[in-house]
Amino acid sequence: MIEPVRARILTPEWAPTVIPAPYDSLTADEQAQHLADNPDSFAHVAGSPPESFGHPTEHLHHATRSTKALERLIGLGAFGTEQDPRLYVQRVEADGHTQHALLGSVRLEEHELRPHEDTQPARVHGLAMHFNEVGRMSSPVVLTSPRPVAVTEVIEATVAAAEADPPLPAVLDTKTVDGARVTLWRAVTTAASTGVAVEGPLYIVDGHHRIAAARQANFRRVLVA
């Protein structure tokens, strides 16, 4: 079951400033420069702790800084008020391609989440410390399924409503620094507030370390796309 989530969503005014460049694609020096040049970047919150940290206390310091950075952004009004549990549909348009995803959560004990790669213990520990301190997830684990019929139905119904006259209003419509356009809608249909059933196993496309860290942090559910 893909379940609804309580979410704080970036406000349109803050989105271009807060959404960072593809952070994981930067070198360590480039990451440091990005953080120095962009005090409001969400990379201050979600940047992965370096695997080179030699002691668990360094992970704790990193997680504490992440928490303070998030609290700062919330205090500045970068995020709206927390929404009631809901599923969301996201559209990403980049380089001539368009991709849709359903955003929600899954309960770890209810699903077999099949991996395709190993994880690094130090990175898992650092992310688990981050989850423990911040108390929430900001980057969804990307999953896929061989039979996503119900998921597809919710996405198609929401996109159709967004393209109708009058259109379903987006809760966020912004462009990122690398030129991608990101649009987010509250999902329509009754499943939007109750959840969507999925058949068979779910496969992890991206987020192996986040899954392992969520288990280590005793999270019952994980944010997914």
Short mmCIF file of C-alpha atoms in Angstrom, two decimals:
data_model
loop_
_atom_site.label_atom_id
_atom_site.label_comp_id
_atom_site.label_asym_id
_atom_site.label_seq_id
_atom_site.Cartn_x
_atom_site.Cartn_y
_atom_site.Cartn_z
CA MET A 1 0.00 0.00 0.00
CA ILE A 2 1.28 3.45 -0.96
CA GLU A 3 -0.04 5.54 1.92
CA PRO A 4 -0.68 9.29 2.20
CA VAL A 5 1.91 11.46 3.94
CA ARG A 6 1.90 14.60 6.03
CA ALA A 7 4.09 17.06 4.18
CA ARG A 8 5.51 20.54 4.36
CA ILE A 9 5.82 21.88 0.83
CA LEU A 10 8.14 24.60 -0.38
CA THR A 11 6.44 27.89 -1.10
CA PRO A 12 6.70 29.10 -4.72
CA GLU A 13 8.68 32.15 -3.63
CA TRP A 14 11.37 30.12 -1.89
CA ALA A 15 11.57 27.11 -4.20
CA PRO A 16 14.14 28.50 -6.70
CA THR A 17 16.44 29.48 -3.83
CA VAL A 18 16.07 26.37 -1.67
CA ILE A 19 16.17 23.61 -4.31
CA PRO A 20 19.88 22.88 -4.81
CA ALA A 21 21.87 21.92 -7.85
CA PRO A 22 22.32 18.13 -8.33
CA TYR A 23 24.38 17.98 -5.15
CA ASP A 24 25.66 14.41 -5.42
CA SER A 25 27.20 15.18 -8.82
CA LEU A 26 29.52 17.82 -7.32
CA THR A 27 33.04 17.18 -6.07
CA ALA A 28 33.79 17.75 -2.38
CA ASP A 29 35.29 21.16 -3.19
CA GLU A 30 32.30 22.08 -5.35
CA GLN A 31 29.91 21.01 -2.58
CA ALA A 32 31.75 23.20 -0.08
CA GLN A 33 31.61 26.14 -2.47
CA HIS A 34 27.89 25.58 -3.11
CA LEU A 35 27.16 25.63 0.62
CA ALA A 36 29.23 28.78 1.10
CA ASP A 37 27.56 30.59 -1.79
CA ASN A 38 23.99 29.44 -1.06
CA PRO A 39 23.05 29.76 2.64
CA ASP A 40 19.40 28.92 1.90
CA SER A 41 20.12 25.79 -0.18
CA PHE A 42 18.44 22.63 1.06
CA ALA A 43 21.83 20.97 0.70
CA HIS A 44 22.54 22.36 4.18
CA VAL A 45 19.77 20.03 5.39
CA ALA A 46 19.99 16.99 3.14
CA GLY A 47 23.65 16.84 2.15
CA SER A 48 24.96 13.34 2.84
CA PRO A 49 27.53 13.03 5.64
CA PRO A 50 30.97 12.18 4.26
CA GLU A 51 31.84 8.50 4.47
CA SER A 52 35.31 9.61 5.57
CA PHE A 53 34.02 10.70 8.99
CA GLY A 54 36.15 8.75 11.42
CA HIS A 55 33.97 8.77 14.52
CA PRO A 56 30.20 8.55 15.16
CA THR A 57 30.27 11.92 16.94
CA GLU A 58 31.11 13.54 13.61
CA HIS A 59 27.90 12.09 12.18
CA LEU A 60 26.04 13.53 15.17
CA HIS A 61 27.51 17.00 14.61
CA HIS A 62 26.53 16.82 10.94
CA ALA A 63 22.98 15.73 11.83
CA THR A 64 22.66 18.52 14.39
CA ARG A 65 23.69 21.09 11.76
CA SER A 66 21.10 19.63 9.39
CA THR A 67 18.36 20.01 12.00
CA LYS A 68 19.30 23.63 12.68
CA ALA A 69 19.36 24.38 8.94
CA LEU A 70 15.88 22.92 8.50
CA GLU A 71 14.49 24.78 11.51
CA ARG A 72 15.97 27.98 10.09
CA LEU A 73 14.26 27.51 6.71
CA ILE A 74 10.93 26.71 8.38
CA GLY A 75 11.30 29.80 10.55
CA LEU A 76 11.98 31.96 7.49
CA GLY A 77 8.74 30.74 5.89
CA ALA A 78 10.34 28.66 3.13
CA PHE A 79 7.80 25.89 3.79
CA GLY A 80 4.07 26.13 4.20
CA THR A 81 2.13 24.66 7.10
CA GLU A 82 2.02 20.89 7.48
CA GLN A 83 -0.68 19.40 5.26
CA ASP A 84 -3.17 16.69 6.18
CA PRO A 85 -2.14 13.19 4.96
CA ARG A 86 -2.31 13.09 1.18
CA LEU A 87 -0.80 11.45 -1.88
CA TYR A 88 0.85 13.72 -4.42
CA VAL A 89 1.62 13.49 -8.12
CA GLN A 90 4.87 15.00 -9.35
CA ARG A 91 5.85 15.89 -12.90
CA VAL A 92 9.48 16.55 -13.83
CA GLU A 93 10.26 17.97 -17.27
CA ALA A 94 13.92 18.10 -18.35
CA ASP A 95 15.86 17.85 -21.62
CA GLY A 96 12.73 17.06 -23.62
CA HIS A 97 11.62 14.26 -21.31
CA THR A 98 8.64 14.16 -18.95
CA GLN A 99 8.35 11.84 -15.97
CA HIS A 100 5.49 11.40 -13.50
CA ALA A 101 5.60 9.83 -10.06
CA LEU A 102 3.22 9.19 -7.20
CA LEU A 103 4.59 10.45 -3.86
CA GLY A 104 3.54 8.80 -0.61
CA SER A 105 4.95 6.38 1.94
CA VAL A 106 5.27 2.64 2.51
CA ARG A 107 5.46 0.69 5.74
CA LEU A 108 8.76 -1.15 5.91
CA GLU A 109 7.30 -4.24 7.58
CA GLU A 110 4.59 -4.65 4.92
CA HIS A 111 6.70 -4.66 1.78
CA GLU A 112 9.57 -6.58 0.30
CA LEU A 113 11.79 -3.82 -1.07
CA ARG A 114 14.20 -5.56 -3.42
CA PRO A 115 17.68 -4.00 -3.81
CA HIS A 116 20.15 -4.20 -6.66
CA GLU A 117 23.26 -2.82 -4.93
CA ASP A 118 25.12 -3.00 -1.65
CA THR A 119 25.38 -0.19 0.89
CA GLN A 120 28.31 1.41 2.71
CA PRO A 121 27.99 1.02 6.51
CA ALA A 122 29.50 4.44 7.29
CA ARG A 123 27.06 6.22 5.01
CA VAL A 124 24.12 4.25 6.42
CA HIS A 125 25.17 5.17 9.96
CA GLY A 126 25.46 8.85 9.05
CA LEU A 127 22.04 8.92 7.40
CA ALA A 128 20.48 7.04 10.32
CA MET A 129 21.89 9.66 12.68
CA HIS A 130 20.44 12.34 10.40
CA PHE A 131 16.99 10.70 10.48
CA ASN A 132 17.12 10.37 14.26
CA GLU A 133 17.97 14.06 14.69
CA VAL A 134 15.78 15.59 11.96
CA GLY A 135 12.89 13.18 12.58
CA ARG A 136 11.65 13.13 8.98
CA MET A 137 12.61 12.32 5.40
CA SER A 138 13.00 14.93 2.69
CA SER A 139 14.25 12.89 -0.26
CA PRO A 140 11.99 10.05 -1.42
CA VAL A 141 13.20 6.55 -2.15
CA VAL A 142 12.42 5.81 -5.79
CA LEU A 143 10.57 2.51 -6.27
CA THR A 144 9.10 0.65 -9.20
CA SER A 145 6.75 -2.31 -9.59
CA PRO A 146 6.09 -4.81 -12.39
CA ARG A 147 2.33 -4.11 -12.11
CA PRO A 148 1.75 -0.47 -11.11
CA VAL A 149 -1.83 -0.42 -12.43
CA ALA A 150 -3.46 1.38 -9.49
CA VAL A 151 -0.57 3.84 -9.21
CA THR A 152 -0.83 4.66 -12.90
CA GLU A 153 -4.57 5.23 -12.59
CA VAL A 154 -4.09 7.84 -9.86
CA ILE A 155 -1.35 9.58 -11.82
CA GLU A 156 -3.41 9.66 -15.02
CA ALA A 157 -6.53 10.93 -13.23
CA THR A 158 -4.54 13.71 -11.55
CA VAL A 159 -2.76 14.76 -14.75
CA ALA A 160 -6.10 14.82 -16.59
CA ALA A 161 -7.54 17.07 -13.87
CA ALA A 162 -4.49 19.33 -14.14
CA GLU A 163 -5.05 19.68 -17.90
CA ALA A 164 -8.84 20.20 -17.64
CA ASP A 165 -10.68 23.51 -17.83
CA PRO A 166 -10.53 24.83 -15.17
CA PRO A 167 -7.32 23.04 -14.24
CA LEU A 168 -6.50 21.42 -10.94
CA PRO A 169 -4.23 23.97 -9.24
CA ALA A 170 -0.65 22.92 -8.56
CA VAL A 171 0.72 23.19 -5.05
CA LEU A 172 4.16 23.85 -6.53
CA ASP A 173 5.35 24.77 -10.03
CA THR A 174 8.98 25.82 -10.26
CA LYS A 175 12.18 25.56 -12.26
CA THR A 176 15.40 24.25 -10.75
CA VAL A 177 18.84 25.73 -11.27
CA ASP A 178 19.67 23.02 -13.81
CA GLY A 179 16.63 23.92 -15.92
CA ALA A 180 14.18 21.18 -14.92
CA ARG A 181 10.56 22.12 -14.32
CA VAL A 182 8.96 20.48 -11.29
CA THR A 183 5.19 20.52 -10.78
CA LEU A 184 3.36 19.01 -7.82
CA TRP A 185 -0.37 18.37 -7.38
CA ARG A 186 -2.45 16.84 -4.63
CA ALA A 187 -3.61 13.54 -6.10
CA VAL A 188 -7.28 13.25 -7.00
CA THR A 189 -9.59 10.22 -6.57
CA THR A 190 -10.58 8.73 -3.22
CA ALA A 191 -7.25 6.87 -3.07
CA ALA A 192 -5.51 10.21 -2.50
CA SER A 193 -6.52 10.16 1.16
CA THR A 194 -6.75 6.41 1.73
CA GLY A 195 -3.80 4.89 -0.16
CA VAL A 196 -3.11 2.86 -3.28
CA ALA A 197 -2.60 -0.90 -3.31
CA VAL A 198 0.37 -2.33 -5.19
CA GLU A 199 0.79 -5.93 -6.30
CA GLY A 200 3.93 -7.97 -5.93
CA PRO A 201 7.37 -6.81 -4.77
CA LEU A 202 8.67 -3.26 -5.00
CA TYR A 203 12.12 -2.69 -6.49
CA ILE A 204 14.47 0.03 -5.27
CA VAL A 205 15.56 2.24 -8.16
CA ASP A 206 17.34 4.82 -5.99
CA GLY A 207 17.67 5.04 -2.23
CA HIS A 208 19.33 1.88 -0.92
CA HIS A 209 21.19 3.81 1.79
CA ARG A 210 18.04 5.70 2.82
CA ILE A 211 16.14 2.41 3.23
CA ALA A 212 18.93 0.87 5.33
CA ALA A 213 19.28 4.04 7.40
CA ALA A 214 15.52 4.28 7.99
CA ARG A 215 15.54 0.73 9.35
CA GLN A 216 18.51 1.55 11.58
CA ALA A 217 16.71 4.68 12.83
CA ASN A 218 13.61 2.56 13.58
CA PHE A 219 11.43 4.43 11.10
CA ARG A 220 8.24 2.51 10.46
CA ARG A 221 7.61 4.18 7.12
CA VAL A 222 9.69 5.73 4.36
CA LEU A 223 8.93 8.50 1.89
CA VAL A 224 8.70 7.10 -1.64
CA ALA A 225 8.19 8.13 -5.24
#
